[in-house]
Coordinates of C-alpha atoms in Angstrom, one line a residue:
M87 CA 27.2 -41.1 -40.3
S88 CA 25.4 -38.4 -38.4
A89 CA 22.2 -37.0 -39.8
Y90 CA 22.2 -33.9 -41.9
A91 CA 19.8 -31.6 -43.7
L92 CA 20.4 -29.0 -46.4
Y93 CA 17.6 -26.5 -47.0
R94 CA 17.0 -23.3 -49.0
L95 CA 14.0 -21.1 -48.4
P96 CA 12.0 -19.8 -51.4
H97 CA 13.9 -17.0 -53.3
A98 CA 16.8 -17.1 -50.8
D99 CA 20.4 -16.5 -52.0
Q100 CA 21.9 -19.0 -49.6
Y101 CA 21.2 -22.4 -48.1
T102 CA 21.8 -23.8 -44.7
Q103 CA 23.4 -27.1 -43.7
I104 CA 22.6 -28.7 -40.3
E105 CA 24.4 -31.7 -38.9
G106 CA 23.8 -33.6 -35.7
E107 CA 22.4 -36.5 -33.8
T108 CA 18.7 -37.4 -33.9
C109 CA 15.9 -38.0 -31.5
E110 CA 12.6 -39.6 -32.2
C111 CA 9.0 -38.4 -31.5
L112 CA 5.8 -40.5 -31.8
S113 CA 3.5 -37.4 -31.7
C114 CA 3.8 -33.8 -33.0
T115 CA 3.0 -32.7 -29.4
Q116 CA 6.4 -33.9 -28.4
L117 CA 7.9 -31.1 -30.5
N118 CA 6.7 -28.5 -28.0
G119 CA 9.7 -26.6 -26.8
Q120 CA 12.1 -28.4 -29.2
S121 CA 14.5 -27.0 -31.8
G122 CA 16.3 -28.5 -34.8
F123 CA 15.4 -29.8 -38.3
V124 CA 12.2 -31.9 -38.3
V125 CA 11.4 -34.7 -40.7
A126 CA 7.9 -36.1 -40.2
P127 CA 6.1 -38.9 -42.1
F128 CA 2.5 -39.0 -43.2
E129 CA 1.7 -41.8 -40.7
V130 CA 3.7 -41.6 -37.5
K131 CA 4.6 -45.0 -36.0
E132 CA 7.4 -46.7 -34.1
E133 CA 9.2 -47.9 -37.2
Q134 CA 8.5 -44.6 -38.9
P135 CA 8.9 -41.8 -36.3
I136 CA 9.1 -38.0 -36.5
V137 CA 12.8 -37.4 -36.5
L138 CA 14.5 -34.2 -35.1
I139 CA 18.0 -33.5 -36.1
R140 CA 19.8 -31.6 -33.3
P141 CA 21.7 -28.6 -34.7
D142 CA 25.2 -29.5 -33.5
K143 CA 26.8 -27.9 -36.5
V144 CA 25.1 -25.2 -38.6
T145 CA 26.7 -23.6 -41.7
S146 CA 25.5 -21.3 -44.5
H147 CA 26.5 -21.4 -48.2
P148 CA 25.7 -19.4 -51.3
S149 CA 22.8 -20.8 -53.2
P150 CA 23.5 -22.0 -56.7
L151 CA 22.6 -19.6 -59.4
T152 CA 19.1 -20.1 -60.9
S153 CA 18.9 -21.7 -64.3
H154 CA 15.9 -22.2 -66.6
P155 CA 16.4 -25.1 -69.0
S156 CA 13.4 -24.9 -71.4
H157 CA 13.8 -27.8 -73.7
L158 CA 13.6 -30.9 -71.5
T159 CA 11.2 -33.5 -72.9
S160 CA 8.4 -34.5 -70.5
H161 CA 8.5 -38.2 -69.5
L162 CA 4.9 -39.5 -69.5
S163 CA 4.2 -42.9 -68.0
P164 CA 1.3 -45.1 -69.1
L165 CA -1.6 -45.4 -66.7
T166 CA -1.0 -48.3 -64.3
S167 CA -3.5 -50.9 -63.2
S168 CA -2.7 -50.3 -59.5
Y169 CA -3.6 -46.6 -59.8
S170 CA -6.8 -47.5 -61.7
I171 CA -7.8 -49.9 -59.0
D172 CA -7.0 -47.4 -56.2
F173 CA -8.9 -44.6 -58.1
A174 CA -12.0 -46.8 -58.5
N175 CA -11.9 -47.7 -54.8
Y176 CA -11.4 -44.1 -53.6
H177 CA -13.9 -42.6 -56.0
S178 CA -16.7 -45.1 -55.0
Q179 CA -16.4 -43.8 -51.5
L180 CA -16.9 -40.2 -52.7
L181 CA -20.0 -41.2 -54.7
Q182 CA -21.4 -42.9 -51.6
G183 CA -20.8 -39.8 -49.5
T184 CA -18.2 -41.3 -47.2
F185 CA -15.8 -38.5 -47.9
R186 CA -16.1 -34.9 -49.1
K187 CA -12.6 -35.2 -50.5
I188 CA -9.8 -37.8 -50.4
V189 CA -6.2 -37.7 -51.7
L190 CA -4.8 -40.5 -53.8
A191 CA -1.1 -40.8 -54.0
R192 CA 1.3 -43.0 -56.0
Q193 CA 4.9 -43.9 -56.3
A194 CA 7.0 -44.1 -59.5
D195 CA 10.6 -45.4 -59.6
E196 CA 13.4 -44.1 -61.8
T197 CA 16.9 -45.5 -62.2
T198 CA 20.2 -44.1 -63.4
L199 CA 23.3 -46.1 -64.6
Q200 CA 25.4 -44.6 -61.8
P201 CA 24.2 -43.1 -58.6
I202 CA 24.0 -39.3 -58.6
D203 CA 25.4 -37.4 -55.6
P204 CA 22.3 -36.3 -53.6
V205 CA 24.0 -32.9 -53.0
E206 CA 24.2 -32.4 -56.7
L207 CA 20.5 -33.1 -57.0
F208 CA 19.9 -30.6 -54.2
H209 CA 21.9 -28.0 -56.1
C210 CA 20.0 -28.8 -59.3
A211 CA 16.6 -28.4 -57.6
C212 CA 17.8 -25.0 -56.1
Q213 CA 18.6 -23.8 -59.6
L214 CA 15.4 -25.1 -61.2
Y215 CA 12.9 -24.1 -58.6
P216 CA 13.7 -20.7 -57.0
R217 CA 10.1 -20.2 -55.8
M218 CA 10.1 -23.5 -53.8
F219 CA 11.4 -24.7 -50.4
I220 CA 14.2 -27.1 -51.3
A221 CA 15.5 -29.7 -48.8
L222 CA 17.8 -32.7 -48.8
V223 CA 17.8 -34.7 -45.6
Y224 CA 19.3 -37.9 -44.4
T225 CA 18.6 -39.6 -41.1
P226 CA 19.1 -43.3 -40.2
Q227 CA 15.4 -43.6 -39.5
S228 CA 14.1 -42.0 -42.7
G229 CA 16.8 -42.6 -45.3
T230 CA 17.6 -39.9 -47.8
W231 CA 14.9 -37.6 -49.2
L232 CA 14.9 -34.6 -51.6
T233 CA 11.9 -32.3 -51.8
A234 CA 11.0 -29.2 -53.8
T235 CA 7.7 -28.1 -52.3
P236 CA 5.5 -24.9 -52.5
E237 CA 3.3 -25.6 -49.4
I238 CA 4.0 -24.0 -46.1
L239 CA 2.6 -25.9 -43.1
L240 CA 3.7 -23.5 -40.4
E241 CA 6.1 -20.6 -40.4
G242 CA 7.0 -17.8 -38.0
S243 CA 8.5 -17.0 -34.6
G244 CA 7.5 -15.5 -31.3
C245 CA 3.8 -14.5 -31.6
D246 CA 3.7 -13.9 -35.3
W247 CA 2.8 -16.9 -37.5
R248 CA 1.4 -17.9 -40.9
T249 CA 0.2 -20.9 -42.8
I250 CA -1.5 -21.4 -46.2
A251 CA -4.2 -23.5 -47.8
L252 CA -2.8 -24.8 -51.1
A253 CA -4.9 -26.9 -53.4
G254 CA -6.0 -27.2 -57.0
T255 CA -3.5 -27.9 -59.8
M256 CA -3.2 -26.9 -63.4
R257 CA -0.3 -27.3 -65.8
L258 CA 1.2 -24.2 -67.6
E259 CA 1.7 -24.7 -71.3
D260 CA 3.7 -22.9 -74.0
G261 CA 3.3 -19.1 -73.7
Q262 CA 1.9 -19.4 -70.2
L263 CA 5.3 -20.4 -68.9
D264 CA 6.5 -16.8 -69.4
G265 CA 4.2 -15.5 -66.6
E266 CA 3.0 -16.5 -63.1
G267 CA -0.2 -18.1 -64.3
E268 CA -2.2 -15.0 -63.5
N269 CA -4.6 -15.6 -66.4
T270 CA -5.5 -19.1 -65.3
T271 CA -9.2 -20.0 -65.4
W272 CA -10.0 -22.4 -62.6
S273 CA -12.6 -25.2 -62.7
T274 CA -15.3 -25.6 -60.1
K275 CA -13.6 -28.8 -58.9
N276 CA -10.3 -27.0 -58.2
I277 CA -12.1 -24.1 -56.5
E278 CA -14.1 -26.4 -54.3
E279 CA -11.0 -28.5 -53.4
Q280 CA -9.1 -25.4 -52.3
R281 CA -12.1 -24.1 -50.3
V282 CA -12.3 -27.4 -48.3
V283 CA -8.6 -27.0 -47.3
A284 CA -9.0 -23.4 -46.3
T285 CA -12.1 -24.0 -44.2
Y286 CA -10.4 -26.8 -42.3
I287 CA -7.3 -24.6 -41.5
A288 CA -9.5 -21.8 -40.3
Q289 CA -11.2 -24.2 -37.9
C290 CA -7.9 -25.4 -36.6
L291 CA -6.6 -21.9 -36.0
E292 CA -9.7 -20.9 -34.1
Q293 CA -8.5 -23.3 -31.3
F294 CA -5.1 -21.8 -30.9
A295 CA -4.9 -18.2 -32.3
N296 CA -6.0 -15.0 -30.6
D297 CA -6.9 -13.8 -34.1
F298 CA -6.3 -14.7 -37.7
R299 CA -6.7 -13.2 -41.1
E300 CA -7.3 -15.0 -44.4
E301 CA -6.3 -13.5 -47.7
G302 CA -7.1 -15.1 -51.1
P303 CA -7.4 -17.4 -52.8
R304 CA -4.9 -16.4 -55.5
T305 CA -3.0 -18.2 -58.2
V306 CA 0.6 -19.1 -57.5
R307 CA 3.2 -20.8 -59.6
A308 CA 5.3 -23.8 -58.6
A309 CA 7.6 -25.0 -61.4
N310 CA 5.4 -25.6 -64.4
L311 CA 2.2 -25.9 -62.3
V312 CA -0.1 -23.4 -60.7
H313 CA -2.2 -23.8 -57.6
L314 CA -4.8 -21.8 -55.7
R315 CA -3.5 -20.4 -52.4
S316 CA -5.0 -18.7 -49.4
D317 CA -2.7 -17.1 -46.8
F318 CA -3.5 -17.1 -43.1
T319 CA -1.6 -14.8 -40.6
F320 CA -2.2 -15.1 -36.9
T321 CA -0.8 -14.5 -33.5
L322 CA -0.2 -17.0 -30.7
P323 CA 0.0 -16.2 -27.0
S324 CA 3.4 -18.0 -26.9
D325 CA 5.4 -20.4 -29.1
D326 CA 5.5 -23.2 -26.5
R327 CA 2.5 -25.1 -28.0
I328 CA 3.7 -25.3 -31.6
G329 CA 3.7 -29.1 -31.4
D330 CA 0.0 -29.0 -30.3
L331 CA -0.9 -26.8 -33.3
L332 CA 1.1 -29.1 -35.7
Q333 CA -0.8 -32.1 -34.3
Q334 CA -4.1 -30.4 -35.4
L335 CA -2.8 -29.2 -38.8
H336 CA -1.0 -32.4 -39.9
P337 CA -2.1 -34.0 -42.2
T338 CA -4.1 -31.2 -43.8
P339 CA -7.0 -32.0 -46.2
A340 CA -4.5 -31.0 -49.0
V341 CA -2.7 -34.4 -48.5
C342 CA -5.4 -36.4 -46.7
G343 CA -9.1 -35.6 -47.0
L344 CA -12.3 -34.8 -45.1
P345 CA -13.5 -36.0 -42.7
K346 CA -9.8 -36.1 -41.8
R347 CA -9.6 -39.0 -39.4
E348 CA -11.7 -41.3 -41.5
A349 CA -9.9 -40.3 -44.7
F350 CA -6.5 -40.8 -43.1
Q351 CA -7.4 -44.3 -41.9
F352 CA -8.8 -45.3 -45.3
I353 CA -5.6 -44.1 -47.0
I354 CA -3.2 -46.1 -44.8
R355 CA -5.3 -49.2 -45.2
N356 CA -6.0 -49.0 -49.0
E357 CA -3.3 -47.0 -50.8
Y358 CA -1.2 -49.3 -53.0
S359 CA 2.2 -47.6 -52.3
P360 CA 3.0 -46.6 -48.7
R361 CA 3.7 -42.9 -48.5
R362 CA 6.5 -43.1 -45.8
Y363 CA 7.8 -39.5 -45.5
Y364 CA 6.0 -38.2 -48.5
S365 CA 3.2 -35.8 -47.6
G366 CA 4.6 -35.5 -44.1
F367 CA 6.5 -32.3 -43.3
M368 CA 10.0 -31.1 -42.8
G369 CA 12.0 -28.0 -42.1
P370 CA 13.8 -26.0 -39.3
L371 CA 11.9 -25.6 -36.0
Q372 CA 12.8 -22.7 -33.8
T373 CA 16.4 -22.3 -35.1
P374 CA 15.8 -19.4 -34.5
S375 CA 12.6 -19.2 -36.6
T376 CA 10.3 -22.0 -37.9
H377 CA 9.8 -22.9 -41.6
L378 CA 7.9 -26.1 -41.9
Y379 CA 6.8 -27.3 -45.3
V380 CA 4.6 -30.2 -46.4
S381 CA 6.8 -32.8 -48.1
L382 CA 5.5 -32.7 -51.7
R383 CA 7.3 -33.1 -55.0
C384 CA 9.8 -35.4 -53.3
M385 CA 11.8 -38.6 -53.8
K386 CA 13.5 -41.1 -51.7
I387 CA 17.1 -41.8 -52.9
E388 CA 18.5 -45.3 -52.6
G389 CA 21.7 -45.6 -54.6
N390 CA 20.8 -45.3 -58.2
I391 CA 17.1 -45.9 -57.6
Y392 CA 14.8 -42.9 -57.0
H393 CA 11.3 -43.4 -55.6
L394 CA 9.2 -40.5 -56.7
Y395 CA 5.9 -39.6 -55.1
A396 CA 2.9 -37.5 -56.1
G397 CA -0.8 -37.3 -55.3
G398 CA -4.0 -35.4 -56.1
G399 CA -7.2 -34.6 -54.3
L400 CA -10.3 -36.5 -55.5
L401 CA -13.8 -35.1 -55.5
R402 CA -17.1 -36.6 -56.7
D403 CA -16.6 -35.2 -60.3
S404 CA -12.9 -36.3 -60.6
T405 CA -12.0 -38.5 -63.5
L406 CA -9.3 -41.2 -63.8
E407 CA -7.4 -39.7 -66.7
Q408 CA -7.4 -36.2 -65.4
E409 CA -6.1 -37.3 -62.0
W410 CA -3.4 -39.5 -63.5
Q411 CA -2.2 -36.5 -65.7
E412 CA -2.1 -34.3 -62.5
T413 CA 0.2 -36.8 -60.8
E414 CA 2.4 -37.0 -63.9
A415 CA 2.7 -33.2 -63.9
K416 CA 3.8 -33.3 -60.3
L417 CA 6.2 -36.2 -60.7
E418 CA 7.9 -34.1 -63.5
T419 CA 9.3 -31.8 -60.8
M420 CA 11.7 -34.4 -59.5
R421 CA 12.2 -36.2 -62.8
R422 CA 13.5 -32.9 -64.2
C423 CA 16.3 -32.9 -61.7
L424 CA 17.3 -36.4 -62.7
V425 CA 17.1 -35.6 -66.4
T426 CA 19.2 -32.4 -65.9
K427 CA 21.9 -34.3 -64.1
R428 CA 22.0 -37.0 -66.8
M429 CA 22.7 -34.3 -69.5

């Protein structure tokens, strides 16, 4: 089977399907001058490479009509010992001053009696989440992944580009679900977490962009959650160094931490569940424009087993119960697709 990707941009009325052979990269810099659909892991290594699907066949299809099921029961899991241990380990490093921020992720597995066609799950996600980037991708190297993510890593073409700093999470409840979360009151912890990410992105852009402008932060909605978002627009002298810029941006503090290199190494050594392609990035690269998104709210599909992933940024004043509830709220995005298809 050749590799394929189906993706729908936020608020789009159609989705695109790409089919083709793959090539592997062991660094984002190898994406300079390339085009196709990119699937990148959190940690790039030989057995877990960046995969580029060559666009041998490209087709467009009408996007499924949006639906808004409102009476699905949330599935809340009990706090696990592995997460508690990870939290204590990570939080102790924050209290010692090793990190300003570090992201703790976890995996939760769901099963169904019979496998659900991944394309049906993709269509379901398109219907449920019109504001998000939706992608279903299969490659021999990565396996099959579905994501519904609100976070742009890099988007644009030619000289005109943009990225965002997205961090901070709150759940919308009851009457809040009728709006966009515009009346949300943000805690100091969430504001500080978002500012850390925005500052890092600004420092990265200074190395590549002729100029950039930051707007925000503002509250944006993604499914039943809201986040704080700052938008960066900038110009590049040319688009032949996109891989170099991606090498600097990925992974951002939104999925890793600061100091970045030390947080990244700590995560891959200590996190209970390997992230694989969760908190990497995916999307079309120069075909003809670029729309790369951080792979959040995602799951790996293996027959009738679905490996769901979620994480949250920890600061000194983070608490175990609050962080667990944040990951539960994020896992609900993919769980909702499974519940809807069971109905």
